[in-house]
C-alpha cells in the first residue's frame, strides 16, 4: 500500500559496490595487483547480494 515510502535496500549496497570498485581501480593503477584482486572479489560479493535482493523483489 505505502510501498513508495519504503527505502530501496539496494541503494546502500550499490554505493558500497561503487566505492569498492573505485578503490580497486586506484590499487590497480598504483600497481598493487594483490589488493586489486581482493577488492574486486569483495565487490563481486556485494554485486551478488544486490542481484539476489533484486531477484527477490521481482518474485513478490
Short mmCIF file of C-alpha atoms in Angstrom, two decimals:
data_model
loop_
_atom_site.label_atom_id
_atom_site.label_comp_id
_atom_site.label_asym_id
_atom_site.label_seq_id
_atom_site.Cartn_x
_atom_site.Cartn_y
_atom_site.Cartn_z
CA UNK A 1 0.00 0.00 0.00
CA UNK A 2 2.63 2.52 1.02
CA UNK A 3 5.46 0.88 -0.83
CA UNK A 4 6.72 4.25 -2.08
CA UNK A 5 7.72 5.09 1.50
CA UNK A 6 9.98 2.05 1.81
CA UNK A 7 13.68 2.60 1.31
CA UNK A 8 15.36 0.79 -1.52
CA UNK A 9 17.55 -1.87 0.16
CA UNK A 10 19.90 -2.00 -2.80
CA UNK A 11 20.76 1.71 -2.75
CA UNK A 12 23.25 1.40 0.13
CA UNK A 13 24.77 -1.75 -1.36
CA UNK A 14 25.13 -0.07 -4.76
CA UNK A 15 27.07 2.83 -3.22
CA UNK A 16 29.29 0.37 -1.38
CA UNK A 17 29.85 -1.60 -4.59
CA UNK A 18 30.86 1.51 -6.50
CA UNK A 19 33.21 2.67 -3.71
CA UNK A 20 34.94 -0.72 -3.60
CA UNK A 21 35.37 -0.74 -7.38
CA UNK A 22 36.90 2.73 -7.24
CA UNK A 23 39.37 1.61 -4.57
CA UNK A 24 40.20 -1.41 -6.72
CA UNK A 25 40.83 0.80 -9.74
CA UNK A 26 43.17 3.02 -7.75
CA UNK A 27 45.03 -0.01 -6.42
CA UNK A 28 45.43 -1.34 -9.95
CA UNK A 29 46.74 2.00 -11.19
CA UNK A 30 49.32 2.09 -8.42
CA UNK A 31 50.49 -1.41 -9.34
CA UNK A 32 49.10 -3.21 -6.27
CA UNK A 33 47.58 -6.18 -8.06
CA UNK A 34 47.02 -8.23 -4.89
CA UNK A 35 44.86 -5.50 -3.32
CA UNK A 36 43.10 -5.01 -6.65
CA UNK A 37 42.21 -8.70 -6.74
CA UNK A 38 40.93 -8.72 -3.16
CA UNK A 39 38.83 -5.62 -3.68
CA UNK A 40 37.41 -6.93 -6.94
CA UNK A 41 36.41 -10.16 -5.21
CA UNK A 42 34.73 -8.17 -2.42
CA UNK A 43 32.88 -6.06 -4.99
CA UNK A 44 31.62 -9.18 -6.74
CA UNK A 45 30.18 -10.46 -3.46
CA UNK A 46 28.33 -7.18 -2.96
CA UNK A 47 27.05 -7.34 -6.55
CA UNK A 48 25.76 -10.85 -5.91
CA UNK A 49 23.87 -9.56 -2.86
CA UNK A 50 22.33 -6.77 -4.94
CA UNK A 51 21.25 -9.23 -7.62
CA UNK A 52 19.73 -11.57 -5.01
CA UNK A 53 17.70 -8.74 -3.49
CA UNK A 54 16.52 -7.59 -6.91
CA UNK A 55 15.51 -11.13 -7.86
CA UNK A 56 13.56 -11.46 -4.62
CA UNK A 57 11.76 -8.17 -5.30
CA UNK A 58 10.75 -9.35 -8.78
CA UNK A 59 9.21 -12.51 -7.35
CA UNK A 60 6.97 -10.55 -4.99
#
